[in-house]
PDB file of C-alpha atoms in Angstrom:
ATOM      1  CA  UNK A  11       0.000   0.000   0.000  1.00  0.00           C
ATOM      2  CA  UNK A  12       1.367   3.316  -1.199  1.00  0.00           C
ATOM      3  CA  UNK A  13       4.872   1.918  -1.660  1.00  0.00           C
ATOM      4  CA  UNK A  14       5.427   3.224  -5.152  1.00  0.00           C
ATOM      5  CA  UNK A  15       8.198   5.766  -5.467  1.00  0.00           C
ATOM      6  CA  UNK A  16       9.984   4.551  -2.332  1.00  0.00           C
ATOM      7  CA  UNK A  17      13.330   2.963  -3.069  1.00  0.00           C
ATOM      8  CA  UNK A  18      14.949   0.414  -0.772  1.00  0.00           C
ATOM      9  CA  UNK A  19      16.549   2.573   1.853  1.00  0.00           C
ATOM     10  CA  UNK A  20      18.027  -0.250   3.898  1.00  0.00           C
ATOM     11  CA  UNK A  21      20.662  -0.919   1.259  1.00  0.00           C
ATOM     12  CA  UNK A  22      21.919   2.623   1.599  1.00  0.00           C
ATOM     13  CA  UNK A  23      21.313   3.600   5.193  1.00  0.00           C
ATOM     14  CA  UNK A  24      21.088   0.218   6.905  1.00  0.00           C
ATOM     15  CA  UNK A  25      23.364   1.043   9.808  1.00  0.00           C
ATOM     16  CA  UNK A  26      22.620   4.719  10.168  1.00  0.00           C
ATOM     17  CA  UNK A  27      21.624   5.870  13.660  1.00  0.00           C
ATOM     18  CA  UNK A  28      20.611   9.307  14.819  1.00  0.00           C
ATOM     19  CA  UNK A  29      23.635   9.987  16.991  1.00  0.00           C
ATOM     20  CA  UNK A  30      24.382  13.497  18.168  1.00  0.00           C
ATOM     21  CA  UNK A  31      27.577  15.095  16.989  1.00  0.00           C
ATOM     22  CA  UNK A  32      30.620  14.043  19.004  1.00  0.00           C
ATOM     23  CA  UNK A  33      31.452  16.663  21.609  1.00  0.00           C
ATOM     24  CA  UNK A  34      28.845  19.100  20.298  1.00  0.00           C
ATOM     25  CA  UNK A  35      29.436  22.289  18.326  1.00  0.00           C
ATOM     26  CA  UNK A  36      28.644  24.318  21.429  1.00  0.00           C
ATOM     27  CA  UNK A  37      32.073  23.334  22.749  1.00  0.00           C
ATOM     28  CA  UNK A  38      33.869  24.810  19.757  1.00  0.00           C
ATOM     29  CA  UNK A  39      35.720  28.108  20.337  1.00  0.00           C
ATOM     30  CA  UNK A  40      34.175  31.380  19.139  1.00  0.00           C
ATOM     31  CA  UNK A  41      35.662  34.048  16.855  1.00  0.00           C
ATOM     32  CA  UNK A  42      38.515  31.966  15.470  1.00  0.00           C
ATOM     33  CA  UNK A  43      38.934  30.045  12.244  1.00  0.00           C
ATOM     34  CA  UNK A  44      38.311  26.320  12.628  1.00  0.00           C
ATOM     35  CA  UNK A  45      40.411  24.205  10.291  1.00  0.00           C
ATOM     36  CA  UNK A  46      39.493  20.623   9.398  1.00  0.00           C
ATOM     37  CA  UNK A  47      42.443  18.498  10.461  1.00  0.00           C
ATOM     38  CA  UNK A  48      41.020  15.089   9.626  1.00  0.00           C
ATOM     39  CA  UNK A  49      38.195  13.280   7.866  1.00  0.00           C
ATOM     40  CA  UNK A  50      37.571   9.587   8.421  1.00  0.00           C
ATOM     41  CA  UNK A  51      34.694   7.190   8.017  1.00  0.00           C
ATOM     42  CA  UNK A  52      32.881   6.543  11.255  1.00  0.00           C
ATOM     43  CA  UNK A  53      33.315   2.929  12.424  1.00  0.00           C
ATOM     44  CA  UNK A  54      30.231   0.748  11.913  1.00  0.00           C
ATOM     45  CA  UNK A  55      28.259   3.709  10.563  1.00  0.00           C
ATOM     46  CA  UNK A  56      27.683   3.640   6.825  1.00  0.00           C
ATOM     47  CA  UNK A  57      27.708   7.027   5.103  1.00  0.00           C
ATOM     48  CA  UNK A  58      28.795   8.918   8.206  1.00  0.00           C
ATOM     49  CA  UNK A  59      32.143  10.633   8.781  1.00  0.00           C
ATOM     50  CA  UNK A  60      34.043  12.016  11.719  1.00  0.00           C
ATOM     51  CA  UNK A  61      35.196  15.545  10.918  1.00  0.00           C
ATOM     52  CA  UNK A  62      38.030  16.672  13.190  1.00  0.00           C
ATOM     53  CA  UNK A  63      38.902  20.251  14.069  1.00  0.00           C
ATOM     54  CA  UNK A  64      41.911  19.544  16.235  1.00  0.00           C
ATOM     55  CA  UNK A  65      40.539  18.201  19.500  1.00  0.00           C
ATOM     56  CA  UNK A  66      36.943  18.839  18.460  1.00  0.00           C
ATOM     57  CA  UNK A  67      35.014  16.326  16.360  1.00  0.00           C
ATOM     58  CA  UNK A  68      31.674  16.292  14.555  1.00  0.00           C
ATOM     59  CA  UNK A  69      29.841  13.229  13.248  1.00  0.00           C
ATOM     60  CA  UNK A  70      28.349  14.228   9.880  1.00  0.00           C
ATOM     61  CA  UNK A  71      26.329  12.394   7.254  1.00  0.00           C
ATOM     62  CA  UNK A  72      28.110  11.999   3.923  1.00  0.00           C
ATOM     63  CA  UNK A  73      25.503  14.002   1.979  1.00  0.00           C
ATOM     64  CA  UNK A  74      25.949  16.968   4.318  1.00  0.00           C
ATOM     65  CA  UNK A  75      29.726  16.634   4.276  1.00  0.00           C
ATOM     66  CA  UNK A  76      29.761  16.791   0.483  1.00  0.00           C
ATOM     67  CA  UNK A  77      27.287  19.670   0.311  1.00  0.00           C
ATOM     68  CA  UNK A  78      29.410  21.846   2.610  1.00  0.00           C
ATOM     69  CA  UNK A  79      32.769  20.682   1.201  1.00  0.00           C
ATOM     70  CA  UNK A  80      34.038  19.449   4.531  1.00  0.00           C
ATOM     71  CA  UNK A  81      37.445  18.255   3.426  1.00  0.00           C
ATOM     72  CA  UNK A  82      40.787  18.402   5.167  1.00  0.00           C
ATOM     73  CA  UNK A  83      42.256  21.891   5.223  1.00  0.00           C
ATOM     74  CA  UNK A  84      39.020  23.784   4.687  1.00  0.00           C
ATOM     75  CA  UNK A  85      38.178  26.504   7.193  1.00  0.00           C
ATOM     76  CA  UNK A  86      34.880  27.206   8.955  1.00  0.00           C
ATOM     77  CA  UNK A  87      33.543  29.542  11.593  1.00  0.00           C
ATOM     78  CA  UNK A  88      31.484  28.338  14.512  1.00  0.00           C
ATOM     79  CA  UNK A  89      28.245  29.855  13.196  1.00  0.00           C
ATOM     80  CA  UNK A  90      28.791  28.000   9.941  1.00  0.00           C
ATOM     81  CA  UNK A  91      29.226  24.731  11.814  1.00  0.00           C
ATOM     82  CA  UNK A  92      25.997  25.398  13.694  1.00  0.00           C
ATOM     83  CA  UNK A  93      24.238  25.646  10.333  1.00  0.00           C
ATOM     84  CA  UNK A  94      25.884  22.414   9.225  1.00  0.00           C
ATOM     85  CA  UNK A  95      24.861  20.607  12.402  1.00  0.00           C
ATOM     86  CA  UNK A  96      21.249  21.669  11.846  1.00  0.00           C
ATOM     87  CA  UNK A  97      21.402  20.446   8.252  1.00  0.00           C
ATOM     88  CA  UNK A  98      22.829  17.192   9.557  1.00  0.00           C
ATOM     89  CA  UNK A  99      19.954  16.795  12.012  1.00  0.00           C
ATOM     90  CA  UNK A 100      17.449  17.353   9.199  1.00  0.00           C
ATOM     91  CA  UNK A 101      19.165  14.802   6.997  1.00  0.00           C
ATOM     92  CA  UNK A 102      19.243  12.240   9.800  1.00  0.00           C
ATOM     93  CA  UNK A 103      15.547  12.754  10.523  1.00  0.00           C
ATOM     94  CA  UNK A 104      14.727  12.553   6.807  1.00  0.00           C
ATOM     95  CA  UNK A 105      16.541   9.239   6.466  1.00  0.00           C
ATOM     96  CA  UNK A 106      14.801   7.902   9.564  1.00  0.00           C
ATOM     97  CA  UNK A 107      11.502   8.892   7.937  1.00  0.00           C
ATOM     98  CA  UNK A 108      12.453   7.039   4.759  1.00  0.00           C
ATOM     99  CA  UNK A 109      13.395   3.953   6.721  1.00  0.00           C
ATOM    100  CA  UNK A 110      10.060   4.015   8.535  1.00  0.00           C
ATOM    101  CA  UNK A 111       8.217   4.331   5.217  1.00  0.00           C
ATOM    102  CA  UNK A 112      10.147   1.520   3.610  1.00  0.00           C
ATOM    103  CA  UNK A 113       7.994  -1.397   4.734  1.00  0.00           C
ATOM    104  CA  UNK A 114       4.602   0.266   4.373  1.00  0.00           C
ATOM    105  CA  UNK A 115       2.879   3.615   4.048  1.00  0.00           C
ATOM    106  CA  UNK A 116       2.537   5.822   7.132  1.00  0.00           C
ATOM    107  CA  UNK A 117       0.559   8.879   8.143  1.00  0.00           C
ATOM    108  CA  UNK A 118       1.988  12.254   9.093  1.00  0.00           C
ATOM    109  CA  UNK A 119       1.205  11.544  12.738  1.00  0.00           C
ATOM    110  CA  UNK A 120       2.983   8.186  12.640  1.00  0.00           C
ATOM    111  CA  UNK A 121       6.100   9.711  11.080  1.00  0.00           C
ATOM    112  CA  UNK A 122       6.055  12.564  13.568  1.00  0.00           C
ATOM    113  CA  UNK A 123       5.821  10.208  16.549  1.00  0.00           C
ATOM    114  CA  UNK A 124       8.609   8.047  15.166  1.00  0.00           C
ATOM    115  CA  UNK A 125      10.961  10.988  14.725  1.00  0.00           C
ATOM    116  CA  UNK A 126      10.139  12.284  18.206  1.00  0.00           C
ATOM    117  CA  UNK A 127      11.121   8.884  19.569  1.00  0.00           C
ATOM    118  CA  UNK A 128      14.413   9.228  17.702  1.00  0.00           C
ATOM    119  CA  UNK A 129      15.046  12.568  19.386  1.00  0.00           C
ATOM    120  CA  UNK A 130      14.321  14.916  16.483  1.00  0.00           C
ATOM    121  CA  UNK A 131      13.296  18.475  17.317  1.00  0.00           C
ATOM    122  CA  UNK A 132       9.863  19.859  16.453  1.00  0.00           C
ATOM    123  CA  UNK A 133      11.088  22.260  13.758  1.00  0.00           C
ATOM    124  CA  UNK A 134      13.191  19.510  12.183  1.00  0.00           C
ATOM    125  CA  UNK A 135      10.221  17.132  12.130  1.00  0.00           C
ATOM    126  CA  UNK A 136       8.011  19.719  10.458  1.00  0.00           C
ATOM    127  CA  UNK A 137      10.564  20.265   7.688  1.00  0.00           C
ATOM    128  CA  UNK A 138      10.910  16.528   7.152  1.00  0.00           C
ATOM    129  CA  UNK A 139       7.135  16.149   6.871  1.00  0.00           C
ATOM    130  CA  UNK A 140       7.012  18.908   4.277  1.00  0.00           C
ATOM    131  CA  UNK A 141       9.844  17.342   2.298  1.00  0.00           C
ATOM    132  CA  UNK A 142       8.319  13.848   2.332  1.00  0.00           C
ATOM    133  CA  UNK A 143       4.969  15.297   1.283  1.00  0.00           C
ATOM    134  CA  UNK A 144       6.488  17.276  -1.581  1.00  0.00           C
ATOM    135  CA  UNK A 145       8.286  14.140  -2.769  1.00  0.00           C
ATOM    136  CA  UNK A 146       5.008  12.237  -2.835  1.00  0.00           C
ATOM    137  CA  UNK A 147       6.089   9.788  -0.156  1.00  0.00           C
ATOM    138  CA  UNK A 148       3.630  11.036   2.457  1.00  0.00           C
ATOM    139  CA  UNK A 149      -0.015  11.489   1.514  1.00  0.00           C
ATOM    140  CA  UNK A 150      -2.681  11.232   4.198  1.00  0.00           C
ATOM    141  CA  UNK A 151      -5.547  11.491   1.703  1.00  0.00           C
ATOM    142  CA  UNK A 152      -4.279   8.579  -0.378  1.00  0.00           C
ATOM    143  CA  UNK A 153      -3.460   6.637   2.762  1.00  0.00           C
ATOM    144  CA  UNK A 154      -6.980   7.067   4.131  1.00  0.00           C
ATOM    145  CA  UNK A 155      -8.595   6.042   0.844  1.00  0.00           C
ATOM    146  CA  UNK A 156      -6.473   2.921   0.437  1.00  0.00           C
ATOM    147  CA  UNK A 157      -6.799   1.957   4.086  1.00  0.00           C
ATOM    148  CA  UNK A 158     -10.593   2.315   3.916  1.00  0.00           C
ATOM    149  CA  UNK A 159     -10.920   0.201   0.795  1.00  0.00           C
ATOM    150  CA  UNK A 160      -8.649  -2.504   2.158  1.00  0.00           C
ATOM    151  CA  UNK A 161     -10.320  -2.708   5.557  1.00  0.00           C
ATOM    152  CA  UNK A 162     -13.892  -2.722   4.270  1.00  0.00           C
ATOM    153  CA  UNK A 163     -13.518  -4.776   1.095  1.00  0.00           C
ATOM    154  CA  UNK A 164     -10.829  -7.244   2.177  1.00  0.00           C
ATOM    155  CA  UNK A 165     -11.045  -7.456   5.954  1.00  0.00           C
ATOM    156  CA  UNK A 166     -14.812  -6.954   6.118  1.00  0.00           C
ATOM    157  CA  UNK A 167     -14.829  -4.112   8.648  1.00  0.00           C
ATOM    158  CA  UNK A 168     -17.594  -1.541   8.903  1.00  0.00           C
ATOM    159  CA  UNK A 169     -17.177   2.167   8.369  1.00  0.00           C
ATOM    160  CA  UNK A 170     -17.442   2.963  12.075  1.00  0.00           C
ATOM    161  CA  UNK A 171     -14.484   0.689  12.768  1.00  0.00           C
ATOM    162  CA  UNK A 172     -12.436   2.237   9.963  1.00  0.00           C
ATOM    163  CA  UNK A 173     -13.300   5.775  11.054  1.00  0.00           C
ATOM    164  CA  UNK A 174     -11.922   5.090  14.533  1.00  0.00           C
ATOM    165  CA  UNK A 175      -8.741   3.542  13.147  1.00  0.00           C
ATOM    166  CA  UNK A 176      -8.059   6.538  10.920  1.00  0.00           C
ATOM    167  CA  UNK A 177      -8.684   8.940  13.784  1.00  0.00           C
ATOM    168  CA  UNK A 178      -6.110   7.084  15.859  1.00  0.00           C
ATOM    169  CA  UNK A 179      -3.646   7.419  12.992  1.00  0.00           C
ATOM    170  CA  UNK A 180      -4.072  11.185  13.024  1.00  0.00           C
ATOM    171  CA  UNK A 181      -5.917  11.570   9.733  1.00  0.00           C
ATOM    172  CA  UNK A 182      -7.867  14.811   9.380  1.00  0.00           C
ATOM    173  CA  UNK A 183     -11.640  14.442   9.773  1.00  0.00           C
ATOM    174  CA  UNK A 184     -12.349  15.816   6.309  1.00  0.00           C
ATOM    175  CA  UNK A 185     -10.000  13.278   4.728  1.00  0.00           C
ATOM    176  CA  UNK A 186     -11.630  10.486   6.702  1.00  0.00           C
ATOM    177  CA  UNK A 187     -15.056  11.523   5.441  1.00  0.00           C
ATOM    178  CA  UNK A 188     -13.836  11.628   1.849  1.00  0.00           C
ATOM    179  CA  UNK A 189     -12.243   8.196   2.176  1.00  0.00           C
ATOM    180  CA  UNK A 190     -15.370   6.632   3.691  1.00  0.00           C
ATOM    181  CA  UNK A 191     -17.542   8.220   0.994  1.00  0.00           C
ATOM    182  CA  UNK A 192     -15.394   6.512  -1.643  1.00  0.00           C
ATOM    183  CA  UNK A 193     -16.871   3.162  -0.537  1.00  0.00           C
ATOM    184  CA  UNK A 194     -20.577   2.911  -1.328  1.00  0.00           C
ATOM    185  CA  UNK A 195     -23.213   1.714   1.109  1.00  0.00           C
ATOM    186  CA  UNK A 196     -23.801  -1.273  -1.159  1.00  0.00           C
ATOM    187  CA  UNK A 197     -20.139  -2.240  -1.089  1.00  0.00           C
ATOM    188  CA  UNK A 198     -20.158  -2.043   2.696  1.00  0.00           C
ATOM    189  CA  UNK A 199     -23.345  -4.101   2.803  1.00  0.00           C
ATOM    190  CA  UNK A 200     -21.810  -6.802   0.634  1.00  0.00           C
ATOM    191  CA  UNK A 201     -18.882  -7.064   3.039  1.00  0.00           C
ATOM    192  CA  UNK A 202     -21.267  -7.262   5.988  1.00  0.00           C
ATOM    193  CA  UNK A 203     -23.325  -9.881   4.185  1.00  0.00           C
ATOM    194  CA  UNK A 204     -20.282 -12.034   3.466  1.00  0.00           C
ATOM    195  CA  UNK A 205     -19.129 -12.290   7.072  1.00  0.00           C
ATOM    196  CA  UNK A 206     -22.685 -12.151   8.418  1.00  0.00           C
ATOM    197  CA  UNK A 207     -23.653 -15.221   6.403  1.00  0.00           C
ATOM    198  CA  UNK A 208     -20.581 -17.056   7.658  1.00  0.00           C
ATOM    199  CA  UNK A 209     -21.356 -16.183  11.269  1.00  0.00           C
ATOM    200  CA  UNK A 210     -25.006 -17.101  10.835  1.00  0.00           C
ATOM    201  CA  UNK A 211     -24.176 -20.544   9.446  1.00  0.00           C
ATOM    202  CA  UNK A 212     -21.699 -21.198  12.265  1.00  0.00           C
ATOM    203  CA  UNK A 213     -24.177 -20.255  14.978  1.00  0.00           C
ATOM    204  CA  UNK A 214     -26.279 -22.959  16.577  1.00  0.00           C
ATOM    205  CA  UNK A 215     -29.742 -22.398  17.934  1.00  0.00           C
ATOM    206  CA  UNK A 216     -33.091 -21.076  16.856  1.00  0.00           C
ATOM    207  CA  UNK A 217     -33.623 -18.129  14.552  1.00  0.00           C
ATOM    208  CA  UNK A 218     -33.826 -15.544  17.322  1.00  0.00           C
ATOM    209  CA  UNK A 219     -30.530 -16.717  18.822  1.00  0.00           C
ATOM    210  CA  UNK A 220     -28.824 -16.724  15.428  1.00  0.00           C
ATOM    211  CA  UNK A 221     -30.035 -13.184  14.817  1.00  0.00           C
ATOM    212  CA  UNK A 222     -28.831 -11.977  18.203  1.00  0.00           C
ATOM    213  CA  UNK A 223     -25.338 -13.439  17.870  1.00  0.00           C
ATOM    214  CA  UNK A 224     -24.888 -12.522  14.217  1.00  0.00           C
ATOM    215  CA  UNK A 225     -26.134  -8.992  14.799  1.00  0.00           C
ATOM    216  CA  UNK A 226     -23.812  -8.477  17.774  1.00  0.00           C
ATOM    217  CA  UNK A 227     -20.891  -9.763  15.741  1.00  0.00           C
ATOM    218  CA  UNK A 228     -21.529  -7.341  12.907  1.00  0.00           C
ATOM    219  CA  UNK A 229     -22.023  -4.394  15.256  1.00  0.00           C
ATOM    220  CA  UNK A 230     -18.682  -5.108  16.925  1.00  0.00           C
ATOM    221  CA  UNK A 231     -17.031  -5.003  13.521  1.00  0.00           C
ATOM    222  CA  UNK A 232     -18.286  -1.465  12.959  1.00  0.00           C
ATOM    223  CA  UNK A 233     -21.313  -1.957  10.747  1.00  0.00           C
ATOM    224  CA  UNK A 234     -24.279   0.347  11.256  1.00  0.00           C
ATOM    225  CA  UNK A 235     -27.630  -0.731  12.608  1.00  0.00           C
ATOM    226  CA  UNK A 236     -29.229  -0.335   9.189  1.00  0.00           C
ATOM    227  CA  UNK A 237     -26.599  -2.529   7.543  1.00  0.00           C
ATOM    228  CA  UNK A 238     -26.977  -5.160  10.258  1.00  0.00           C
ATOM    229  CA  UNK A 239     -30.767  -5.253   9.881  1.00  0.00           C
ATOM    230  CA  UNK A 240     -30.428  -5.721   6.115  1.00  0.00           C
ATOM    231  CA  UNK A 241     -28.077  -8.647   6.621  1.00  0.00           C
ATOM    232  CA  UNK A 242     -30.326 -10.278   9.196  1.00  0.00           C
ATOM    233  CA  UNK A 243     -33.363  -9.905   6.943  1.00  0.00           C
ATOM    234  CA  UNK A 244     -31.434 -11.581   4.144  1.00  0.00           C
ATOM    235  CA  UNK A 245     -30.390 -14.444   6.421  1.00  0.00           C
ATOM    236  CA  UNK A 246     -33.978 -14.988   7.529  1.00  0.00           C
ATOM    237  CA  UNK A 247     -35.095 -15.123   3.895  1.00  0.00           C
ATOM    238  CA  UNK A 248     -32.336 -17.542   2.957  1.00  0.00           C
ATOM    239  CA  UNK A 249     -33.249 -19.835   5.851  1.00  0.00           C
ATOM    240  CA  UNK A 250     -36.949 -19.418   5.060  1.00  0.00           C
ATOM    241  CA  UNK A 251     -37.608 -18.533   8.685  1.00  0.00           C
ATOM    242  CA  UNK A 252     -40.547 -16.618  10.058  1.00  0.00           C
ATOM    243  CA  UNK A 253     -39.080 -13.199  10.823  1.00  0.00           C
ATOM    244  CA  UNK A 254     -39.514 -11.493  14.165  1.00  0.00           C
ATOM    245  CA  UNK A 255     -39.387  -7.807  14.994  1.00  0.00           C
ATOM    246  CA  UNK A 256     -35.745  -6.749  14.767  1.00  0.00           C
ATOM    247  CA  UNK A 257     -36.306  -4.264  17.572  1.00  0.00           C
ATOM    248  CA  UNK A 258     -36.911  -7.168  19.933  1.00  0.00           C
ATOM    249  CA  UNK A 259     -33.487  -8.649  19.270  1.00  0.00           C
ATOM    250  CA  UNK A 260     -30.918  -7.727  21.896  1.00  0.00           C
ATOM    251  CA  UNK A 261     -27.326  -7.660  20.650  1.00  0.00           C
ATOM    252  CA  UNK A 262     -24.430  -8.620  22.951  1.00  0.00           C
TER     253      UNK A 262
END
């Protein structure tokens, strides 16, 4: 679901971790030129390098290192390194977002929570969300639509169930409504009928008991009262039973 356009990130960033820069740029001296005295690959960290400024060291992602031409002998000021460290944090958070998206699609809320757990700052997370959205890798509207179709048509859940799931995933209410509207009442009914018929045939007892247990089962799966009544009426017809007033049936 929604995996198109996402390359395999694990091959590139498999061992990357969101480590803070060694020592921290805050410890660097002010108002003097800072010369890079060494550049070496960080042990056990693919695509990360240790950039030495004498006794001070920064751990920088390769993309950031190349962008800012951090090679031996080049000179930087502390305020420039602060900018680089921020860029490094954004790149780390972006890669973590890609890794989280690699196995399946996620919502904005899910990505945000993941990056918070990894220690990313709020402003960094917001920029990453914008970037992933612009690249087409993060799309809550598409996510909601595909999730709704899959849950109702394949897993036979009702719209009430799906609505609650999407709310928990942080999808905007308007997007949830649009996604649920994309599945017709008849499509939802057919899903309810499929699992309702199965439950009905598995239930022992008289007609009233079968109606009570089947109706309760469908309600728990998020189908509306109207949908449940339609299914029960169909089951009664198929079994050629004498129907009773649906209002007298108490669901568990």
